[in-house]
XYZ file of C-alpha atoms in Angstrom:
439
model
C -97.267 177.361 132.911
C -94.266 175.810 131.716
C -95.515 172.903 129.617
C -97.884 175.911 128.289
C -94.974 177.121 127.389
C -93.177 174.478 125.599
C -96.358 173.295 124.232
C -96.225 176.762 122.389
C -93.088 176.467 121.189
C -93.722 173.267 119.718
C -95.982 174.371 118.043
C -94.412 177.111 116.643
C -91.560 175.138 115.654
C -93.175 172.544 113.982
C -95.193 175.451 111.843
C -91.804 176.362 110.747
C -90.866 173.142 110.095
C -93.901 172.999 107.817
C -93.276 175.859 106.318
C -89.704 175.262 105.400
C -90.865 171.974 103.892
C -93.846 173.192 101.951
C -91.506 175.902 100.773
C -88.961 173.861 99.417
C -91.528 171.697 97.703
C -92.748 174.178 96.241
C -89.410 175.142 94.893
C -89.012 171.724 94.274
C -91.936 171.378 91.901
C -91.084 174.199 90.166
C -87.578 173.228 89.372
C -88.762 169.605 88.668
C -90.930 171.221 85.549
C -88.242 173.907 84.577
C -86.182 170.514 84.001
C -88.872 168.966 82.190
C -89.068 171.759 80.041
C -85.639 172.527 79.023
C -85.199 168.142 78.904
C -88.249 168.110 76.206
C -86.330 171.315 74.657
C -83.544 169.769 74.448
C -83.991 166.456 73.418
C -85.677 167.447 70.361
C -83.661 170.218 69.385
C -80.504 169.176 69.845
C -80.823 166.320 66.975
C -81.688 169.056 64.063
C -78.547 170.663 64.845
C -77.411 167.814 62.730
C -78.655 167.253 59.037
C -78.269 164.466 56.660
C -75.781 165.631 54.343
C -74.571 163.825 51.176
C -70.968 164.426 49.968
C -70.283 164.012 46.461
C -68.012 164.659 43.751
C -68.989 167.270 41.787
C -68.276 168.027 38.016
C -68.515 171.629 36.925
C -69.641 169.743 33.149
C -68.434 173.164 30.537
C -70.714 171.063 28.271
C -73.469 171.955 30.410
C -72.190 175.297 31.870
C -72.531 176.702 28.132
C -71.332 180.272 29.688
C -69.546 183.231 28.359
C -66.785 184.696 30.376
C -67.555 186.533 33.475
C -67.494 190.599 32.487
C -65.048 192.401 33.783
C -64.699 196.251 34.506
C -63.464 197.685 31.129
C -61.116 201.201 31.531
C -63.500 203.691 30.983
C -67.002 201.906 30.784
C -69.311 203.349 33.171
C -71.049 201.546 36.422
C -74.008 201.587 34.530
C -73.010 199.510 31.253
C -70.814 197.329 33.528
C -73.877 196.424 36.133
C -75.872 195.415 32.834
C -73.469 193.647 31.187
C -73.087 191.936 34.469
C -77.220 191.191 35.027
C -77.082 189.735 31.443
C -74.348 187.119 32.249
C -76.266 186.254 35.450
C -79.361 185.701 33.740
C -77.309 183.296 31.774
C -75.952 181.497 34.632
C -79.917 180.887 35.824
C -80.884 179.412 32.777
C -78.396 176.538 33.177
C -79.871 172.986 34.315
C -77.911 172.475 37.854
C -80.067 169.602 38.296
C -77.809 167.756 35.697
C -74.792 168.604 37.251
C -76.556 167.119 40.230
C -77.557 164.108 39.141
C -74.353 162.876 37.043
C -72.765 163.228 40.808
C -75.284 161.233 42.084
C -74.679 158.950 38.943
C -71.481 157.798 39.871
C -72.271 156.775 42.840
C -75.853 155.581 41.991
C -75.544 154.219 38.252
C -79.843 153.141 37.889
C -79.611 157.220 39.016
C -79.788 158.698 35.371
C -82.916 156.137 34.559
C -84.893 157.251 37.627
C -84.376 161.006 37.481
C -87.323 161.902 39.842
C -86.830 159.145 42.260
C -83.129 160.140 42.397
C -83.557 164.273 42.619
C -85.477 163.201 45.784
C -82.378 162.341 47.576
C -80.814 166.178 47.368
C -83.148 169.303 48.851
C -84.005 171.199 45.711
C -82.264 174.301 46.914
C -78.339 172.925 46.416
C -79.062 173.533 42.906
C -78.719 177.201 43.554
C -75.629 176.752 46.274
C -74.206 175.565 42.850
C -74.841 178.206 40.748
C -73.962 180.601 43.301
C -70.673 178.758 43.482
C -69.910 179.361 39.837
C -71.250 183.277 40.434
C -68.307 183.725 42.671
C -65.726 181.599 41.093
C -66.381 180.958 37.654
C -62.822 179.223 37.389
C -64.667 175.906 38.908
C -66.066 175.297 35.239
C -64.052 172.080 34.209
C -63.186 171.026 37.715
C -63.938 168.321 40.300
C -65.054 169.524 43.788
C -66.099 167.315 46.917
C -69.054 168.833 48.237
C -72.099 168.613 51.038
C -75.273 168.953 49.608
C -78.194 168.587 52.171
C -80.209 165.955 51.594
C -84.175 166.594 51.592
C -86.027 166.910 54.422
C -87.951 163.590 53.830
C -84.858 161.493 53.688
C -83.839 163.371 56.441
C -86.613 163.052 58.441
C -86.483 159.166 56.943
C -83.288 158.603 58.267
C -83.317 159.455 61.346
C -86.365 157.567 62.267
C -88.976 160.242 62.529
C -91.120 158.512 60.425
C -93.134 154.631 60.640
C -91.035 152.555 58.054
C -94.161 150.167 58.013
C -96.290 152.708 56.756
C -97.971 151.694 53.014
C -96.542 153.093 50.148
C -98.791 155.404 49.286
C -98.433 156.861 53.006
C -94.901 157.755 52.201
C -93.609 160.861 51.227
C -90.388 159.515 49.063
C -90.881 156.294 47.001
C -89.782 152.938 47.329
C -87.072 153.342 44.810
C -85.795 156.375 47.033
C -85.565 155.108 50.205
C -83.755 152.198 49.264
C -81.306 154.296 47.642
C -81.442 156.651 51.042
C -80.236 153.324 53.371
C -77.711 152.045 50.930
C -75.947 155.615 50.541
C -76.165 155.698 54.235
C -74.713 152.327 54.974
C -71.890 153.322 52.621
C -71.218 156.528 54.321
C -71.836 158.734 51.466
C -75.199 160.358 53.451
C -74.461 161.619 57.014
C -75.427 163.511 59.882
C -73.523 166.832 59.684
C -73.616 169.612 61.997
C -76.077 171.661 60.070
C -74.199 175.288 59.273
C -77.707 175.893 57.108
C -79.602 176.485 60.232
C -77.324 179.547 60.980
C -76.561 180.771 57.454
C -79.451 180.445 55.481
C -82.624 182.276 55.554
C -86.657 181.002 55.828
C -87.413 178.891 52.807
C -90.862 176.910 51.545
C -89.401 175.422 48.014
C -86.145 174.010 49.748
C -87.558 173.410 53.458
C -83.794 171.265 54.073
C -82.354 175.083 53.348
C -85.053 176.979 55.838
C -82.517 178.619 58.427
C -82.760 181.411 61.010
C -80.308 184.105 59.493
C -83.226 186.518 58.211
C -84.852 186.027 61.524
C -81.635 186.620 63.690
C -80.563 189.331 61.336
C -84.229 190.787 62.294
C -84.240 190.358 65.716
C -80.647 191.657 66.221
C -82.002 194.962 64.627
C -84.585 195.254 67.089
C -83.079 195.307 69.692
C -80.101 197.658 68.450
C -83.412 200.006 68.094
C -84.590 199.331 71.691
C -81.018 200.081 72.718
C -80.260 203.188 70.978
C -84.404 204.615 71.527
C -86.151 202.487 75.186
C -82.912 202.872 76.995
C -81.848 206.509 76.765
C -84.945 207.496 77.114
C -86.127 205.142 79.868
C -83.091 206.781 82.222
C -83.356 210.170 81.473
C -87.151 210.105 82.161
C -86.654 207.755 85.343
C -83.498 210.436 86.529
C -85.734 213.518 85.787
C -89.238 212.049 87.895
C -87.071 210.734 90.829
C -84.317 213.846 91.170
C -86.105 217.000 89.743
C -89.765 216.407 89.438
C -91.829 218.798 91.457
C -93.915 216.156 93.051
C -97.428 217.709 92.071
C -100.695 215.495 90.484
C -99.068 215.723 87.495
C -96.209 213.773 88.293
C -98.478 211.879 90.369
C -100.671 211.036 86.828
C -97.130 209.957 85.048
C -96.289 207.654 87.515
C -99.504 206.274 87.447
C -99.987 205.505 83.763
C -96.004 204.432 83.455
C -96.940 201.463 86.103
C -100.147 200.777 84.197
C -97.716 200.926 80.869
C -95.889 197.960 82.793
C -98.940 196.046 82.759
C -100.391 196.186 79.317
C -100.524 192.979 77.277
C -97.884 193.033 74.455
C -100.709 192.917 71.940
C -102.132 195.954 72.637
C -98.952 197.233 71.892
C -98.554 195.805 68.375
C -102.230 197.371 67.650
C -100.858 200.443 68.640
C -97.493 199.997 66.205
C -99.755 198.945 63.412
C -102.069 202.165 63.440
C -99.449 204.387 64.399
C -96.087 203.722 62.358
C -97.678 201.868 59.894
C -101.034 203.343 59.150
C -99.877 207.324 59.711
C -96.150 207.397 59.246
C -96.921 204.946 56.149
C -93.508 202.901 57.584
C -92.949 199.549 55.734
C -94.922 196.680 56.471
C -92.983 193.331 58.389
C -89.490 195.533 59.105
C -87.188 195.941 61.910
C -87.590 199.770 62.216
C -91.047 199.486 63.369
C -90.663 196.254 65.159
C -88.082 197.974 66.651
C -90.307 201.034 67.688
C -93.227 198.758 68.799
C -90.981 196.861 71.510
C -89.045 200.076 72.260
C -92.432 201.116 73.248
C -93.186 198.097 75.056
C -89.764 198.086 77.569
C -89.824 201.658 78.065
C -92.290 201.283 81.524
C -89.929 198.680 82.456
C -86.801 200.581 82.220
C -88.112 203.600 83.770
C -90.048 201.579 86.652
C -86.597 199.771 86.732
C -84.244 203.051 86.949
C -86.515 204.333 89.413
C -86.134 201.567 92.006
C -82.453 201.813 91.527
C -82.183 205.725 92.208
C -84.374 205.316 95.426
C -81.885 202.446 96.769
C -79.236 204.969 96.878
C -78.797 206.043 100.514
C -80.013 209.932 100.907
C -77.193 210.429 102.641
C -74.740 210.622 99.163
C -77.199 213.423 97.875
C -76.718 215.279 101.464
C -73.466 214.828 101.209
C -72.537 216.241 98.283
C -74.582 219.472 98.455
C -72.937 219.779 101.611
C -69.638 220.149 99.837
C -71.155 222.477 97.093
C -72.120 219.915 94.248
C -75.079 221.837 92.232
C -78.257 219.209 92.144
C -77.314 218.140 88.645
C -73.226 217.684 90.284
C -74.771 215.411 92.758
C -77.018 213.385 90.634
C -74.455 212.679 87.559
C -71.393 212.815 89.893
C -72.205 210.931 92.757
C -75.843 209.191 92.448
C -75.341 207.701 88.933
C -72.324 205.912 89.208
C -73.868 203.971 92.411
C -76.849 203.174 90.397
C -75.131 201.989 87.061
C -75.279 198.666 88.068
C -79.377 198.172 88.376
C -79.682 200.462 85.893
C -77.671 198.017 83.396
C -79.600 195.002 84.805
C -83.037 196.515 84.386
C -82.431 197.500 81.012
C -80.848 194.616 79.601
C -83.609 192.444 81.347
C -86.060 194.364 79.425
C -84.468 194.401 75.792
C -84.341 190.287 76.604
C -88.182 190.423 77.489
C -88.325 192.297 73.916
C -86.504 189.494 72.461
C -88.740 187.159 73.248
C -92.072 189.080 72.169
C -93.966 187.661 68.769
C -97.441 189.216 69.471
C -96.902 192.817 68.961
C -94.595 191.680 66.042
C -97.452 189.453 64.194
C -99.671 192.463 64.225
C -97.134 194.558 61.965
C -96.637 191.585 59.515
C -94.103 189.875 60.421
C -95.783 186.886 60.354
C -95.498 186.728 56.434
C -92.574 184.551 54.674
C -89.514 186.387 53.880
C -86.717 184.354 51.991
C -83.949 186.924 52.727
C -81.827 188.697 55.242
C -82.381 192.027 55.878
C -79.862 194.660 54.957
C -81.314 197.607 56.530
C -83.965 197.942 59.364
C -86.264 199.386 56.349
C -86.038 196.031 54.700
C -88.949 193.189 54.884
C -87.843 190.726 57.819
C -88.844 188.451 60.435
C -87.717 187.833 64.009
C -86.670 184.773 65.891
C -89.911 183.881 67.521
C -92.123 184.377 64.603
C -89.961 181.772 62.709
C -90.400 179.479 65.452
C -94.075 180.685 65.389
C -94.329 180.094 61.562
C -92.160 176.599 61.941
C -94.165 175.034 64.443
C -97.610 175.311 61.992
C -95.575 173.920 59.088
C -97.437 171.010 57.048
C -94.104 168.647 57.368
C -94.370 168.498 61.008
C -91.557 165.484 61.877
C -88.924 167.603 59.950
C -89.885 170.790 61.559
C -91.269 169.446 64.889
C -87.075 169.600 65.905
C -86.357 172.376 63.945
C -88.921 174.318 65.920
C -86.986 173.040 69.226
C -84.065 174.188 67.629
C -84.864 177.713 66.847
C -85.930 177.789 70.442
C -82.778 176.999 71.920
C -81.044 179.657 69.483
C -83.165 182.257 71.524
C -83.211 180.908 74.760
C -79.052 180.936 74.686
C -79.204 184.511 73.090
C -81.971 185.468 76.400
C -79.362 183.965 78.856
C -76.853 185.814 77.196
C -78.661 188.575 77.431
C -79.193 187.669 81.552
C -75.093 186.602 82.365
C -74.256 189.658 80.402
C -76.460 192.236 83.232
C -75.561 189.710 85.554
C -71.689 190.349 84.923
C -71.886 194.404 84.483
C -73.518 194.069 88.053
C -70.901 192.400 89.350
C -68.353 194.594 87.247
C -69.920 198.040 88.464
C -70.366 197.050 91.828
C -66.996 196.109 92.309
C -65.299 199.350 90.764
C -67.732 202.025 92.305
């Protein structure tokens, strides 16, 4: 009977030996490709953080800047006249060739540069010429002088520097000429081109004529809007429906049908949402096409399910005995909800909700199927306004002809969100913590 016994038990014990050990190999693997992922993330991300960047002296030629003086306000002319007097000077401005001003830079430090114009124009992304003029817009006083600036150098030298491309590749397999990359090395070697930390990423928007320029600012502007919808619409109304079907629903087969289709809600594919937002908002309430308003409403509708299902869970934690008590003392239902149930259940109620505006964040198929997926070159000013969001840029990056320039980029743009979801994660993590300890 006794080595029965002990036979049993060692048996037992080595199932739970096999069991801890196929559990933590399975936690194991999973970590092991987490760390793959985030490695592969990583290591080509990080590197487009940093953009070749020439700095140059830069003459504001007034024999090229053939300009009038800026207009100023005159006492009593109206907004009107001013605004067109002020259109007419800018219109000006555009007409002058930056693209000389450009190259004499690059001609003192490159003297074949004014011979080989084209080869030479190669070396700066196309879109400086307009940092330039914009510089004059604000500060027309520059005219005359001497500035060291950064201008960012195109995306094939870029992309030629850094190695992202076979140097032994023919000619005619190149994207910049002979003449170019020759001049790309030597202005490296002498320090004048350099890897800078690459503040065009952050400040500029999408762009397909400069593609050294494209940056996520129109897409973070966009996304940042969205969720400031799913905020102010998912998350009120996700807790006031959760607190009225878990404290004052009659429990009937109507409730019994809500709950039903708010749990199937949960469960829907994201697509089927963005089909709904595109023949709803955009078809009947005739809302624009590619903004954050109806992005906004299409993922509000989205996390709604979660924050109720979310809400829910949290009210029913609460021990029955705080309701009890307080309509022992005399609370009214309502008193013993808001006064005594809610503040307990602030803290998962934060989490949930947060957790579902990040899973928002991350959404692009509901937001392709309201056209978001079309180029904007600007930031948004209001949620009416054509924009993008974060992961249709990387979407739209990641299918972009120039693929070793925009192959990092794309890793890039991914770490931007995944910091802003993890964000997103410590912050419900910390008003947990921060709730749990006050109530």
């Amino acid at each position: 009977m006794q080595k029965r016994v002990a036979a049993s038990l060692k048996r037992r014990h080595a199932q739970e030996k096999r069991f801890r050990f196929y559990g933590m190999a399975a936690v194991s693997i999973a970590l092991i490709f987490v760390a793959i992922l985030f490695f592969t993330i990583l290591s080509k991300g990080l590197p487009a953080f940093w953009q070749a960047t020439l700095t140059l002296d830069v003459y504001f030629d007034p024999e090229i800047i053939e300009i009038e003086e800026k207009p100023q306000q005159q006492p009593g002319e109206n907004d009107a006249a001013f605004e067109q007097r002020m259109l007419a000077w800018q219109t000006d401005l555009g007409f002058i060739n930056f693209n000389r001003i450009i190259l004499n830079s690059l001609a003192e430090v490159l003297p074949e540069a004014p011979k080989y114009q084209r080869d030479a124009m190669r070396l700066v992304t196309s879109g400086e010429r307009f940092g330039l003029r914009q510089l004059v817009n604000d500060n027309p006083a520059i005219i005359g002088q001497t500035l060291r600036l950064n201008l960012l150098a195109d995306a094939n030298v870029d992309v030629w520097l850094k190695g992202n491309i076979d140097r032994s590749l023919p000619d005619h397999k190149q994207q910049l000429s002979a003449r170019t990359r020759i001049w790309a090395d030597e202005l490296s070697e002498r320090g004048i081109i350099r890897n800078k930390f690459s503040t065009a990423l952050f400040m500029n928007a999408d762009s397909r004529s400069s593609l050294a320029s494209a940056g996520l600012a129109g897409a973070f502007i966009g996304s940042l809007m969205m969720m400031l919808i799913v905020m102010f619409l998912a998350v009120p109304v996700g807790v006031g429906s959760a607190i009225y079907l878990e404290e004052f629903a009659p429990k009937n087969r109507i409730t019994d049908l809500i709950e039903v289709n708010i749990n199937n809600l949960a469960a829907v594919p994201s697509i089927v949402f963005g089909l709904l937002g595109a023949s709803v908002f955009i078809l009947w309430f005739k809302l624009p096409l590619s903004a954050p308003i109806v992005g906004g409403l299409v993922l509000s509708l989205m996390t709604l399910p979660t924050v109720i299902i979310a809400t829910r869970s949290t009210l029913k934690a609460i021990p029955p005995s705080i309701r009890q008590a307080a309509l022992g003392i005399g609370a009214s239902k309502v008193q013993s909800v808001f006064h005594h149930v809610l503040p307990l259940a602030i803290p998962g109620i934060l989490t949930g909700s947060i957790l579902g505006v990040a899973q928002g964040l991350g959404e692009a198929a509901p937001l392709l199927l309201i056209g978001m997926s079309s180029f904007v070159a600007s930031v948004p000013g209001t949620p009416f306004d054509q924009s993008t969001a974060l992961p249709v840029q990387i979407y739209l990056w990641q299918g972009n002809e120039l693929r070793n320039f925009f192959e990092a980029r794309t890793s890039a743009a991914i770490i931007v969100l995944l910091a802003l979801m993890i964000s997103l994660n410590a912050l419900a993590i910390w008003l947990r913590k921060h709730f749990e300890t006050r109530w």
